[in-house]
Structure formats: structure tokens, C-alpha cells
Amino acid sequence: MASKIFRISCPRSELDLNITLQCGQSFRWRRVSPGSEKWRGVVGNVVWTLSQDDSYLICQPHFSHSQYTTPYFSQHGRKRKKDMELGIQIKPTNSEKVLDCISVRMLRQDPVENVFSFICSSNNNIQRITMLVDRLCKLYGSLLTTVEGTTWHSFPTVAVLAGDGVEDTLRAEGFGYRAKFIHKSAKQILERGGEKWLHSLRLLPYKECHSQLMSLHGVGAKVSDCICLMSMGHLDAIPVDTHVFQIAARDYLPHLKTRKTVTDKVYQEIGDHFRTVFGEYAGWAHSVLFSADLKIFQALRPESQNGNKKQGIKKCKHL
């Protein structure tokens, strides 16, 4: 069931849905139809359809009957109505340089969804991660509603993922070794206080938050940094995967070209260098560079638009 359409003042130059929703931050958004400029996904157990023009973000929630019985915005209060529960982080006042190359916004996602989504990301590409996350929701989430013939499910709770038989089922459904990671991490979180404990990590300093997340089964340094950046509010967290390593070696730390693997020392060096160059919003800058380097966004790079490759790389390098 659809409800009122909301328009939020947000220029396309500050938020491009086509980039932000498919650059590997979140894996629950899909185009309404091939080539469409409308996107649909689940936030706060509500299905949303998003679109935009040059000046506004246009949002339409699709409620189930039960959500209409107890009005959604009455449950979640005026502030959540104002923020639309979309989890888009507010633009820092001095972040214009970070947004100079490409209009990426950081999504402030639910920690539970973020933890298990990025556990699925291990040795995976965006398309396959999206498929696994969708499968996880269909297997263990609750049915929310059906929109234009497509059913949508909530993200599974920690308690459900910690249940008996989950690992075996996920293995049978193609999750591989990630099945064990998901099940064991869910059990660990449940033992520590469940979703309340996970949300409480937002109150910790970056290093402590990062360490606590790494204590979960299957959560390494990169996955922990993804969660810190995209769920915990630590905008100086730098997730370093092979792709980011290549960007760092090419544009910032050329001596790393002789390294074949991302060791703990190299991981720390890249993170520290980004934090030195970009300061407290280093994680945001990292995401701009990461997105700008993805093949699907190559046409948006400055050098692709003006034919000057060297100038474009320099602009993205220094933001």
C-alpha cells in the first residue's frame, strides 16, 4: 500500500541516487525497472520508492496493512519523519571538496543489516552480495508487503539468524563458508545482549568500536571498517580492500606497487595516509574515490567528460 509522497530539498549535485545506491554501501536497493531512475528498497522495515529531480529527493513509502493500523510516523516520532528514515548522513559543512568529483552520500545504515551484509561481502562482487542479502531476507525475514508484484521482506533479526539449523540451510542456499560466519556472529551478538549491544557500539571511540566488531566471527579489519563507516558514524574509517589498495598505490603511495598483498602493516599505512590527507572525513573521501574508480561510473569521471585523463585523476586525487 502506497502513501503520501514526500519531497526533500536535496540537489542532485549533493546526492545522486544512481551512484549512492549502487556503489557497494547497501545491497537492498534495486531499480524499479531496467534503466529506470526510480529505486526501491527497505529501510526501517518499510519499503520505499525513491526518485529525484535536480532540486528534490522524492520519497514514497509503501506500508503493509499492519503498518497502517499503527501509523508509522506516530511510532517513530517527528524527528524520524523529518529524516524520512532513509539513513542519509548529513553533509558536513566543510565537505564540499569531498563531493567535488562525484555526488556520493554516506548511508547511515542499521548495524544489524550492515554487519551481516558485509559478512556476505567476503570475496564477493556487488552483484553477488546483493543476491545473497536478498536470499537471506527471503529465507529469514518477515514479509512486509508486495509492490507491483514484487514481495519485500524485512532483514532477519539476530535471534533468528542465531537459531538452530541456520548454518546448514545457508550452506545449502549457496552462502558457502559465510554460512558459518553469519550463524556464529549472530550467536555472539545474542550472547552479548543482542541488537541493543550492537547499537551501543555507536557510542564507542573508533578504535574500540573497530576492535569490538573484529571480535565477531568472520569480521576482519576491512569488514569492521565498512561497518564503522556506514553504521557507526565513524567517517574516518577506511575500509581497505584490493580495489582501495590499487587506488592508494597508483595515486598516493607508489612504493606500495611492489607489494603483492595487503598485510596488516600496509592496511594501517593506507588508512593513516588517507586520514592525514583528508582528516575527519577521510572515510567519505575514500568512498568518493572508490566509487569514481568503479567501471559502472567511468563515464562520470571528469577526464571522460573533457577528454583530459591526467587532469581528471588529479582532481579526484586531491578532491
Coordinates of C-alpha atoms in Angstrom, one line a residue:
M1 CA 0.0 0.0 0.0
A2 CA 1.4 3.4 -1.0
S3 CA 1.1 6.5 1.0
K4 CA 1.8 10.2 0.6
I5 CA 4.8 11.2 -1.5
F6 CA 7.4 13.4 0.3
R7 CA 9.8 15.8 -1.3
I8 CA 13.0 16.6 0.5
S9 CA 15.1 19.6 -0.7
C10 CA 18.4 18.0 -1.8
P11 CA 20.1 19.0 -5.0
R12 CA 21.2 16.2 -7.4
S13 CA 24.7 17.8 -7.2
E14 CA 24.9 16.7 -3.5
L15 CA 23.2 13.3 -3.8
D16 CA 23.0 11.2 -6.9
L17 CA 20.8 8.1 -6.2
N18 CA 22.2 6.2 -9.2
I19 CA 25.7 6.4 -7.6
T20 CA 25.0 6.2 -3.9
L21 CA 22.6 3.2 -4.1
Q22 CA 24.8 1.0 -6.3
C23 CA 28.4 1.8 -5.1
G24 CA 28.6 -1.0 -2.6
Q25 CA 27.4 0.6 0.6
S26 CA 24.0 -1.1 0.7
F27 CA 22.7 -4.1 -1.1
R28 CA 18.9 -3.9 -0.8
W29 CA 18.2 -1.3 -3.4
R30 CA 17.1 -2.1 -7.0
R31 CA 15.9 -0.1 -9.9
V32 CA 12.1 -0.3 -10.3
S33 CA 12.7 -1.4 -13.9
P34 CA 15.7 -1.7 -16.2
G35 CA 17.0 1.8 -17.0
S36 CA 14.6 3.4 -14.6
E37 CA 15.6 6.4 -12.5
K38 CA 13.4 5.2 -9.6
W39 CA 14.9 3.0 -6.9
R40 CA 13.1 0.7 -4.4
G41 CA 14.4 -0.8 -1.2
V42 CA 13.7 -1.4 2.5
V43 CA 14.6 1.0 5.3
G44 CA 13.2 0.7 8.8
N45 CA 11.0 -2.3 7.8
V46 CA 9.2 0.0 5.3
V47 CA 9.5 -0.3 1.5
W48 CA 10.5 3.0 -0.1
T49 CA 10.5 4.2 -3.7
L50 CA 13.0 6.9 -4.4
S51 CA 13.5 9.2 -7.3
Q52 CA 14.9 12.7 -7.8
D53 CA 14.9 15.8 -9.9
D54 CA 17.6 18.5 -9.9
S55 CA 16.4 20.0 -6.7
Y56 CA 14.4 17.4 -4.7
L57 CA 14.6 13.8 -3.4
I58 CA 11.2 12.3 -3.9
C59 CA 10.2 9.5 -1.4
Q60 CA 7.2 7.3 -1.3
P61 CA 6.7 4.7 1.5
H62 CA 4.7 1.5 0.8
F63 CA 3.1 0.3 4.0
S64 CA 1.7 -3.1 4.8
H65 CA -1.8 -3.2 6.3
S66 CA -0.4 -3.7 9.8
Q67 CA 1.8 -0.7 9.5
Y68 CA -1.2 1.4 8.6
T69 CA -3.1 0.1 11.7
T70 CA -0.5 1.8 13.8
P71 CA 0.7 4.8 11.8
Y72 CA 4.4 4.5 11.1
F73 CA 5.3 8.1 11.8
S74 CA 3.4 8.0 15.1
Q75 CA 5.5 5.2 16.3
H76 CA 8.8 6.7 15.3
G77 CA 8.3 10.4 16.1
R78 CA 8.7 13.7 14.4
K79 CA 12.5 13.5 14.0
R80 CA 12.3 10.3 12.1
K81 CA 9.5 11.8 9.9
K82 CA 11.8 14.7 9.2
D83 CA 14.7 12.5 8.3
M84 CA 12.4 10.1 6.4
E85 CA 14.2 7.1 8.0
L86 CA 16.4 6.9 4.9
G87 CA 19.6 7.0 6.9
I88 CA 21.4 9.5 4.7
Q89 CA 24.1 11.2 6.7
I90 CA 24.0 15.0 6.9
K91 CA 26.6 16.7 4.7
P92 CA 29.4 18.1 6.8
T93 CA 29.7 21.9 6.4
N94 CA 33.3 21.7 5.1
S95 CA 32.8 18.7 2.8
E96 CA 32.4 20.5 -0.5
K97 CA 35.8 19.2 -1.6
V98 CA 34.8 15.7 -0.8
L99 CA 31.8 16.0 -3.1
D100 CA 33.7 17.7 -5.9
C101 CA 34.3 14.7 -8.1
I102 CA 31.2 12.6 -7.7
S103 CA 27.9 13.0 -5.8
V104 CA 28.2 10.2 -3.2
R105 CA 26.5 10.4 0.1
M106 CA 27.3 8.1 3.0
L107 CA 24.3 6.0 4.2
R108 CA 23.8 5.6 8.0
Q109 CA 22.6 2.1 8.0
D110 CA 21.1 -0.2 10.6
P111 CA 24.1 -2.0 12.3
V112 CA 22.4 -5.5 12.2
E113 CA 21.8 -5.3 8.5
N114 CA 25.2 -3.8 7.9
V115 CA 27.1 -6.5 9.9
F116 CA 25.6 -9.4 8.1
S117 CA 25.6 -7.8 4.7
F118 CA 29.3 -7.2 4.9
I119 CA 29.9 -10.7 6.2
C120 CA 28.3 -11.7 2.9
S121 CA 30.7 -9.4 1.0
S122 CA 33.8 -11.6 1.7
N123 CA 35.5 -12.4 -1.6
N124 CA 32.4 -11.3 -3.5
N125 CA 31.3 -8.7 -6.0
I126 CA 28.4 -6.3 -5.6
Q127 CA 26.0 -8.2 -7.8
R128 CA 26.5 -11.5 -5.8
I129 CA 26.4 -9.8 -2.4
T130 CA 23.1 -8.3 -3.4
M131 CA 21.8 -11.7 -4.4
L132 CA 22.9 -13.3 -1.1
V133 CA 21.4 -10.5 1.0
D134 CA 18.1 -10.7 -0.8
R135 CA 18.1 -14.5 -0.3
L136 CA 18.9 -14.1 3.4
C137 CA 15.9 -11.8 3.8
K138 CA 13.6 -14.1 1.9
L139 CA 14.7 -17.1 4.0
Y140 CA 14.6 -15.5 7.5
G141 CA 12.9 -12.1 7.2
S142 CA 9.2 -11.3 7.7
L143 CA 7.0 -10.5 4.8
L144 CA 6.4 -6.7 4.6
T145 CA 4.4 -6.0 1.6
T146 CA 4.1 -6.6 -2.2
V147 CA 4.7 -3.7 -4.5
E148 CA 4.0 -4.0 -8.2
G149 CA 4.1 -7.8 -8.0
T150 CA 7.4 -8.0 -6.0
T151 CA 7.4 -9.2 -2.4
W152 CA 9.6 -7.5 0.1
H153 CA 10.9 -8.9 3.4
S154 CA 12.4 -7.4 6.5
F155 CA 16.1 -8.0 7.3
P156 CA 16.3 -11.0 9.7
T157 CA 16.7 -10.4 13.4
V158 CA 19.8 -11.5 15.3
A159 CA 17.8 -14.1 17.2
V160 CA 16.5 -15.7 14.0
L161 CA 20.0 -15.9 12.5
A162 CA 21.3 -17.5 15.7
G163 CA 18.7 -20.3 15.6
D164 CA 19.3 -24.0 15.1
G165 CA 19.9 -25.2 11.6
V166 CA 20.6 -21.7 10.1
E167 CA 24.2 -22.6 9.1
D168 CA 23.2 -25.8 7.3
T169 CA 20.3 -24.0 5.5
L170 CA 22.6 -21.2 4.4
R171 CA 25.2 -23.6 3.1
A172 CA 22.6 -25.4 1.1
E173 CA 21.5 -22.0 -0.3
G174 CA 24.9 -21.1 -1.7
F175 CA 26.4 -19.0 1.1
G176 CA 29.5 -21.3 1.4
Y177 CA 31.8 -20.6 4.3
R178 CA 29.9 -17.4 5.0
A179 CA 27.1 -19.5 6.4
K180 CA 29.2 -20.3 9.5
F181 CA 30.3 -16.7 9.9
I182 CA 26.7 -15.5 9.8
H183 CA 25.4 -18.1 12.3
K184 CA 28.3 -17.8 14.8
S185 CA 28.4 -14.0 14.7
A186 CA 24.6 -13.9 15.4
K187 CA 25.1 -16.2 18.4
Q188 CA 27.9 -14.0 19.7
I189 CA 25.8 -10.9 19.3
L190 CA 22.9 -12.6 21.1
E191 CA 25.2 -13.6 24.0
R192 CA 26.4 -10.1 24.4
G193 CA 23.0 -8.5 24.6
G194 CA 21.6 -8.8 21.1
E195 CA 20.8 -5.8 18.9
K196 CA 21.0 -3.5 21.8
W197 CA 24.6 -4.4 22.3
L198 CA 25.4 -3.9 18.6
H199 CA 23.7 -0.4 18.6
S200 CA 25.6 0.5 21.7
L201 CA 28.9 0.3 19.8
R202 CA 27.9 3.6 18.2
L203 CA 28.8 5.3 21.5
L204 CA 32.4 4.0 21.4
P205 CA 35.5 5.7 20.0
Y206 CA 36.6 4.4 16.6
K207 CA 39.4 2.1 17.6
E208 CA 37.4 0.5 20.4
C209 CA 34.3 0.1 18.1
H210 CA 36.5 -1.4 15.4
S211 CA 38.1 -3.9 17.9
Q212 CA 34.7 -5.0 19.3
L213 CA 33.4 -5.7 15.8
M214 CA 36.5 -7.6 14.9
S215 CA 35.8 -10.0 17.8
L216 CA 32.8 -11.3 15.8
H217 CA 33.3 -14.5 13.8
G218 CA 34.2 -13.7 10.2
V219 CA 34.6 -9.9 10.7
G220 CA 38.1 -8.8 9.7
A221 CA 39.6 -5.4 9.6
K222 CA 38.0 -4.4 6.2
V223 CA 34.5 -5.5 7.1
S224 CA 34.8 -3.9 10.6
D225 CA 35.8 -0.6 8.9
C226 CA 32.8 -0.9 6.5
I227 CA 30.5 -1.2 9.5
C228 CA 32.3 1.6 11.4
L229 CA 31.9 3.9 8.4
M230 CA 28.4 3.0 7.2
S231 CA 26.7 2.3 10.5
M232 CA 28.6 3.6 13.5
G233 CA 29.2 7.2 12.4
H234 CA 33.0 6.9 12.2
L235 CA 33.6 8.9 9.0
D236 CA 37.4 8.5 9.4
A237 CA 37.2 4.7 9.0
I238 CA 39.0 3.5 5.8
P239 CA 38.0 0.0 4.5
V240 CA 40.9 -1.2 2.5
D241 CA 40.3 -4.0 0.0
T242 CA 42.2 -4.9 -3.1
H243 CA 40.5 -2.1 -5.0
V244 CA 41.4 0.6 -2.5
F245 CA 44.9 -0.8 -2.3
Q246 CA 45.3 -0.3 -6.0
I247 CA 44.0 3.3 -5.8
A248 CA 46.4 4.0 -3.0
A249 CA 49.4 2.5 -4.8
R250 CA 48.5 4.3 -8.1
D251 CA 47.7 7.8 -6.7
Y252 CA 49.1 8.2 -3.2
L253 CA 51.7 5.7 -2.1
P254 CA 53.6 4.5 -5.2
H255 CA 56.1 2.4 -3.2
L256 CA 53.2 0.0 -2.5
K257 CA 53.3 -1.1 -6.1
T258 CA 56.0 -3.5 -5.1
R259 CA 53.7 -5.2 -2.6
K260 CA 51.6 -8.2 -3.7
T261 CA 49.3 -8.4 -0.7
V262 CA 47.5 -6.2 1.8
T263 CA 49.3 -7.0 5.0
D264 CA 48.2 -5.6 8.4
K265 CA 51.0 -3.1 8.1
V266 CA 50.0 -2.0 4.6
Y267 CA 46.4 -1.8 5.7
Q268 CA 47.3 0.5 8.5
E269 CA 49.6 2.6 6.4
I270 CA 46.9 3.3 3.8
G271 CA 44.3 4.2 6.4
D272 CA 46.6 6.5 8.2
H273 CA 47.6 8.2 5.0
F274 CA 44.0 8.8 4.0
R275 CA 43.3 10.2 7.4
T276 CA 46.3 12.5 7.2
V277 CA 45.3 13.8 3.7
F278 CA 41.5 14.1 4.3
G279 CA 41.1 14.5 8.0
E280 CA 38.0 13.6 9.9
Y281 CA 36.0 12.9 6.7
A282 CA 38.6 10.5 5.3
G283 CA 36.1 7.7 5.0
W284 CA 33.8 9.8 2.9
A285 CA 36.7 10.8 0.6
H286 CA 37.6 7.1 0.4
S287 CA 34.1 6.3 -0.8
V288 CA 34.2 9.0 -3.4
L289 CA 37.5 7.7 -4.8
F290 CA 36.2 4.1 -4.6
S291 CA 33.0 5.0 -6.5
A292 CA 34.8 7.1 -9.1
D293 CA 37.0 4.1 -9.9
L294 CA 34.2 1.6 -10.4
K295 CA 33.7 0.6 -14.1
I296 CA 30.0 1.4 -14.0
F297 CA 30.8 5.0 -13.2
Q298 CA 33.7 5.6 -15.5
A299 CA 31.6 7.9 -17.8
L300 CA 31.1 10.3 -14.9
R301 CA 34.8 10.9 -14.3
P302 CA 36.0 14.4 -15.2
E303 CA 38.5 13.0 -17.7
S304 CA 35.7 11.1 -19.5
Q305 CA 33.7 14.3 -19.9
N306 CA 36.6 16.6 -21.0
G307 CA 39.0 14.1 -22.6
N308 CA 41.8 15.1 -20.2
K309 CA 42.6 11.9 -18.2
K310 CA 45.5 13.4 -16.3
Q311 CA 43.6 16.4 -15.1
G312 CA 40.6 14.2 -14.1
I313 CA 42.8 11.9 -12.0
K314 CA 44.5 14.8 -10.4
K315 CA 41.1 16.4 -9.5
C316 CA 39.8 13.2 -7.9
K317 CA 43.2 12.6 -6.2
H318 CA 43.1 15.9 -4.4
L319 CA 39.4 16.3 -4.2

